[in-house]
Short mmCIF file of C-alpha atoms in Angstrom, two decimals:
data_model
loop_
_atom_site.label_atom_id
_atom_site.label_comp_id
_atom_site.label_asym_id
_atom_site.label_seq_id
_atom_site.Cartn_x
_atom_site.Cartn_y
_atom_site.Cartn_z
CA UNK A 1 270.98 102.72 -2.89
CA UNK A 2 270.10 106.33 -2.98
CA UNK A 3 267.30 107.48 -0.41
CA UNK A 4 265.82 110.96 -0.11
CA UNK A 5 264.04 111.95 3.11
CA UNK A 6 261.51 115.00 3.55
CA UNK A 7 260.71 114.74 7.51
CA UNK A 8 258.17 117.26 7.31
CA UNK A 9 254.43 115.94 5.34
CA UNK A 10 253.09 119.57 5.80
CA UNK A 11 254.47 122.75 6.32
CA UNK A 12 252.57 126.53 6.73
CA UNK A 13 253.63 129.95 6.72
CA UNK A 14 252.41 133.24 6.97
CA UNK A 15 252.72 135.68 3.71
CA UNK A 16 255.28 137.72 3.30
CA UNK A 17 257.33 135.07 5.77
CA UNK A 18 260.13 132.78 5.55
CA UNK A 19 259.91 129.30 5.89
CA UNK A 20 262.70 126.49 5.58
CA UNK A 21 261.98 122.55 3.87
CA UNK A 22 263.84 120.14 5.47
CA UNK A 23 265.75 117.05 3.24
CA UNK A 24 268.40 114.56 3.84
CA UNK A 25 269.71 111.76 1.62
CA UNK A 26 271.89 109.09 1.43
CA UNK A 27 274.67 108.34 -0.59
CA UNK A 28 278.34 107.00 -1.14
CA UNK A 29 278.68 109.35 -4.37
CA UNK A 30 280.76 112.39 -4.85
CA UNK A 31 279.35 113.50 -7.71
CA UNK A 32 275.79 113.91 -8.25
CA UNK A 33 273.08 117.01 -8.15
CA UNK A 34 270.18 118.00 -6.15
CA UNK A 35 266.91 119.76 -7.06
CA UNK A 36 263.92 121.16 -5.55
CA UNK A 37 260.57 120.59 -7.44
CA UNK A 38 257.39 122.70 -7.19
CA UNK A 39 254.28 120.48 -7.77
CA UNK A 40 251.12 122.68 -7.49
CA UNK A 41 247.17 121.59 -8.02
CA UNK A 42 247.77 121.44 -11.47
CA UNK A 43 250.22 118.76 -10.92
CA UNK A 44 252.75 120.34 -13.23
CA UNK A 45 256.35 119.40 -11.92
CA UNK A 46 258.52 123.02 -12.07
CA UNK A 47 262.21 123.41 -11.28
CA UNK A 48 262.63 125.54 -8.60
CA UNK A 49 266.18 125.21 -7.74
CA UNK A 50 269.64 122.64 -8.56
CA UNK A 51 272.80 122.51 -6.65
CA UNK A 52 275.67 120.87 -7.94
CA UNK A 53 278.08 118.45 -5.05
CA UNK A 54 281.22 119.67 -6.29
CA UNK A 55 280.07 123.52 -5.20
CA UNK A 56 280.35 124.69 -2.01
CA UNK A 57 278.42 127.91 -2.27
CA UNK A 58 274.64 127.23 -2.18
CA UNK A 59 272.08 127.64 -4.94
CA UNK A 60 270.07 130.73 -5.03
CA UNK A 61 267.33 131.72 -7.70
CA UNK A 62 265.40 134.96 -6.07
CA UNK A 63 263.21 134.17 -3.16
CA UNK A 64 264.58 130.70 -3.04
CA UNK A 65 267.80 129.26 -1.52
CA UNK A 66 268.93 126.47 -0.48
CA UNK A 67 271.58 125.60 2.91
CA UNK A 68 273.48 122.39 1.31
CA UNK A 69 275.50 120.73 3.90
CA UNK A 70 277.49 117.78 2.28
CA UNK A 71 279.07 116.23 4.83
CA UNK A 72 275.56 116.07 6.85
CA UNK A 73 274.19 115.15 3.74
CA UNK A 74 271.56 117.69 4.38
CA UNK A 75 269.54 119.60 1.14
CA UNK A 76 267.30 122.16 2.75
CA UNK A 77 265.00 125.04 0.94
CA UNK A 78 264.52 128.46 1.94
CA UNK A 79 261.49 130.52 0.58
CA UNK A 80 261.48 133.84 1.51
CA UNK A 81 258.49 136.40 1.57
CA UNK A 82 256.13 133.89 1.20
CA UNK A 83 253.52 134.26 -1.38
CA UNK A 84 250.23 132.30 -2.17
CA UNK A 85 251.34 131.33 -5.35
CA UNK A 86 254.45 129.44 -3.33
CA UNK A 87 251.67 126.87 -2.05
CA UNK A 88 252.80 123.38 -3.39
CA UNK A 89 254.02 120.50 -2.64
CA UNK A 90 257.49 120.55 -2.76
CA UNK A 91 259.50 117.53 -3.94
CA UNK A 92 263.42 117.02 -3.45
CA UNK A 93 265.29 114.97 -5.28
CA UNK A 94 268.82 113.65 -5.98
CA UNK A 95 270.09 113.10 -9.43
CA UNK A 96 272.78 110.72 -10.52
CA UNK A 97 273.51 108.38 -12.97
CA UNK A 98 273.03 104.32 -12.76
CA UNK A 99 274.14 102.29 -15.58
CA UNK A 100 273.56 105.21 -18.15
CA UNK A 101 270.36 106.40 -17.12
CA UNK A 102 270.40 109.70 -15.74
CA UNK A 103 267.76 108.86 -12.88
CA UNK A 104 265.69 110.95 -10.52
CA UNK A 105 265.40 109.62 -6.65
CA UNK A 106 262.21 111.73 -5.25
CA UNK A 107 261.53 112.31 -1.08
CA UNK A 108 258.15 111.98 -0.23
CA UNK A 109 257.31 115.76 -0.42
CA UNK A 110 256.13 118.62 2.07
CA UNK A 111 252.97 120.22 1.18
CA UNK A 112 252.74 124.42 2.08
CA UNK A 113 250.14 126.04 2.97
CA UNK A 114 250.26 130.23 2.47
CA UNK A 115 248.42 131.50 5.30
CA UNK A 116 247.25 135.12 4.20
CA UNK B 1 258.62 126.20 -27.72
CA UNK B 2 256.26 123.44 -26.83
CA UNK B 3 257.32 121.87 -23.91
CA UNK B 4 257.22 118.11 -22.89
CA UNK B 5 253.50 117.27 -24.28
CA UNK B 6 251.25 114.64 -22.43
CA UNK B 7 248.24 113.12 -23.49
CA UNK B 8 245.65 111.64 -22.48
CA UNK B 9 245.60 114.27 -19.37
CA UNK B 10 242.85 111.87 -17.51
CA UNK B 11 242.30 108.37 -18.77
CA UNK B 12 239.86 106.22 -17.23
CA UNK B 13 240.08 102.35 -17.40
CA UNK B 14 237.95 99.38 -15.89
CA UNK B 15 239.88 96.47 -15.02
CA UNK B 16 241.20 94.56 -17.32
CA UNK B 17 241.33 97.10 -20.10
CA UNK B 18 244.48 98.67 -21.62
CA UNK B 19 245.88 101.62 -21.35
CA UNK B 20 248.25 103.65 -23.15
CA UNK B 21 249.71 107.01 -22.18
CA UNK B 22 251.74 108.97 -24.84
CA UNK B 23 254.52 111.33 -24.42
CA UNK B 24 256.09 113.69 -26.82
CA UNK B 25 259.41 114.82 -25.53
CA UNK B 26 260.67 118.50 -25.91
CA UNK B 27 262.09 119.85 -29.46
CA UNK B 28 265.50 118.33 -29.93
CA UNK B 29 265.48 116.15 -26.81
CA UNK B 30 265.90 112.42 -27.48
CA UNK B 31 265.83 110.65 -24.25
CA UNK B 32 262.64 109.88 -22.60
CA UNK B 33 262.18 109.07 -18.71
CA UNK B 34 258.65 107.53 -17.40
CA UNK B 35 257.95 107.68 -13.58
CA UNK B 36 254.76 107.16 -11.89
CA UNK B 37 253.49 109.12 -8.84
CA UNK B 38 251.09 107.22 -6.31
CA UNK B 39 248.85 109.62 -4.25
CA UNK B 40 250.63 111.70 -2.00
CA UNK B 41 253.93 110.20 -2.78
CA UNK B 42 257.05 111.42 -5.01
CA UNK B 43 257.46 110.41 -8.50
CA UNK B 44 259.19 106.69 -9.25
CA UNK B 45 261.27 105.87 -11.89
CA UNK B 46 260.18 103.43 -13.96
CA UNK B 47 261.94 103.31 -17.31
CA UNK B 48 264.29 105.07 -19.74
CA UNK B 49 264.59 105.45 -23.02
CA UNK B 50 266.23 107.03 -26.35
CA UNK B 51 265.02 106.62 -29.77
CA UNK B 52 264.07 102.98 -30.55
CA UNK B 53 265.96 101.48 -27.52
CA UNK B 54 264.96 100.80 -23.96
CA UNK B 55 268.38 101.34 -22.15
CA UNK B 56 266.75 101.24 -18.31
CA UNK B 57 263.26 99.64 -16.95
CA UNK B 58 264.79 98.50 -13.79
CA UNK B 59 261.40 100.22 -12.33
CA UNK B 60 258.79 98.90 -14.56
CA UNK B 61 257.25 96.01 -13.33
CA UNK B 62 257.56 92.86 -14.73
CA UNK B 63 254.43 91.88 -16.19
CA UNK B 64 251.56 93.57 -18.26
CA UNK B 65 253.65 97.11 -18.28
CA UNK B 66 255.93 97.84 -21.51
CA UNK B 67 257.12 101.10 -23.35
CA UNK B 68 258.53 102.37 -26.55
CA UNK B 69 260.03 105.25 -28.28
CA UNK B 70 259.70 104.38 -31.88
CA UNK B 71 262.04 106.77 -34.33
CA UNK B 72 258.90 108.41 -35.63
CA UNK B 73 256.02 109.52 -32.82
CA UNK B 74 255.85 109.91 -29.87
CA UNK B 75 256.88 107.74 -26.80
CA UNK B 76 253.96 105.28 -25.40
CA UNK B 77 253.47 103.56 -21.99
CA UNK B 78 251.17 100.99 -22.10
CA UNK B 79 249.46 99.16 -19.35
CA UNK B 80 248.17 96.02 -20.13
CA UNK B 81 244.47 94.45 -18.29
CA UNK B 82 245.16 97.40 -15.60
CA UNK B 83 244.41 96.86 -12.14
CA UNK B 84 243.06 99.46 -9.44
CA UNK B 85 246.83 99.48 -7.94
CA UNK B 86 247.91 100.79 -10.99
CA UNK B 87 245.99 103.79 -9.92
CA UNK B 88 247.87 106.72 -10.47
CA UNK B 89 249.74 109.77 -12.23
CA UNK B 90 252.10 109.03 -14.78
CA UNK B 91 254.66 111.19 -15.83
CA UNK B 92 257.29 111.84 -18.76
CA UNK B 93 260.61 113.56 -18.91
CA UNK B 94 262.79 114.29 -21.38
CA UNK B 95 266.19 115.58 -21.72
CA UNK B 96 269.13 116.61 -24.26
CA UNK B 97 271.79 114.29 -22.47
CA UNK B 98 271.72 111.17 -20.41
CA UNK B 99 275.37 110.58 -18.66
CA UNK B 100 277.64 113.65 -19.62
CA UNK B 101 275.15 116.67 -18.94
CA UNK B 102 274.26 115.78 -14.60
CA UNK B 103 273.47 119.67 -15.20
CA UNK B 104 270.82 119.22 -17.28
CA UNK B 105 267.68 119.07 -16.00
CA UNK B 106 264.80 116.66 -16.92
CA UNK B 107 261.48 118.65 -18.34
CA UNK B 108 258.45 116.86 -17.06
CA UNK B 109 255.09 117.03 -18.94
CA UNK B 110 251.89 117.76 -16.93
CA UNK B 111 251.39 113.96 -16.56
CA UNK B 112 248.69 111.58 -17.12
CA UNK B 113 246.51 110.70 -14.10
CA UNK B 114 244.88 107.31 -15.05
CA UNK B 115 241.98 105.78 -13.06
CA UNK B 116 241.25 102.16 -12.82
CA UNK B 117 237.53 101.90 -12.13
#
């Protein structure tokens, strides 16, 4: 079965920093995608970033990248310049499909704090 | 374009009451995805469905939980004679595709954070 890890409950940073979330997951798949979620106080779940497996250059969508290491199985965020609107919890997940259902497998999640 | 509309937003239950959250998926999307989301945990799936069939709820749990996605309305999770575990924020997804588009992404609602007093 598919596992997603997020080692790190709670992250800070200062603004205008960089900071790096940490995920791993587990699979025997070749083909599947990963995302980054964005789940502020108003509990809205926003997109912040896919990678697909069969890609070897990583993801980028303006402050955010990510460092996708396949063979380590290893999924990580950057966020760079840090702003308060950034503070979240931040959820990564693997996406494949089981039986027809397209299904969602969710880590844990790293809060951020913004520091001004 | 509306996105993936939720509602009730907060829905408070004693035990043994039902309750039922509703989802209306996104313009044009016809599959439907339910996961729940304990307190400072990620989301679970629980089930999936297109319109008028339940094609996954190898999450839901056995008893007192059910959903539909009738061919008219909106999709409904209901919780039957809840429980204080069942505690929690519920959320809907929808999408355009289920097993050729992996690149599409699912569109979650706000969710629907029930409370089992």
């Amino acid at each position: 079965a598919q596992t997603v890890t997020q080692s790190q409950p709670e992250m800070s940073v200062q603004e205008a920093e960089t900071v790096t979330l940490s995920c791993t997951y587990d699979t025997s798949e070749s083909d599947y995608y990963l995302f980054w979620y964005k789940q502020p106080p108003s509990r809205q779940m926003i997109l912040v970033i896919r990678q697909e497996a069969y890609k070897q250059q990583n993801a980028t969508e303006n402050r955010f990248s990510v460092n996708f290491q396949k063979a380590a199985k290893s999924f990580s965020l950057k966020i760079s310049d840090s702003q308060l609107g950034d503070a979240a919890m931040y959820f990564c997940a693997y996406r494949t499909i089981i039986q027809g259902a397209q299904k969602l497998v969710f880590g844990q999640g790293t809060r951020l704090t913004i520091n001004p | 374009n509306a996105g993936v509309m939720q509602n009730p937003r907060h829905l408070v239950r004693r035990r043994g009451q039902e309750a039922r959250l509703r989802c209306s998926p996104m313009k044009g999307h016809s599959h439907v995805y339910w996961y729940r989301q304990l307190p400072e945990e990620g989301l679970k799936f629980m089930v999936y469905l297109q319109k008028e069939n339940i094609i996954d709820e190898s999450g839901m749990p056995k008893e007192r939980f059910s959903a539909e996605f009738p061919k008219e309305g909106p999709s409904i999770l209901r919780i039957q004679q809840v429980v204080r575990g069942d505690s929690a924020a519920y959320f809907c997804a929808s999408s355009t595709t289920h097993g050729t588009g992996l690149g599409s992404p699912l569109h979650f609602g706000n969710g629907t954070r029930l409370t089992v007093t």
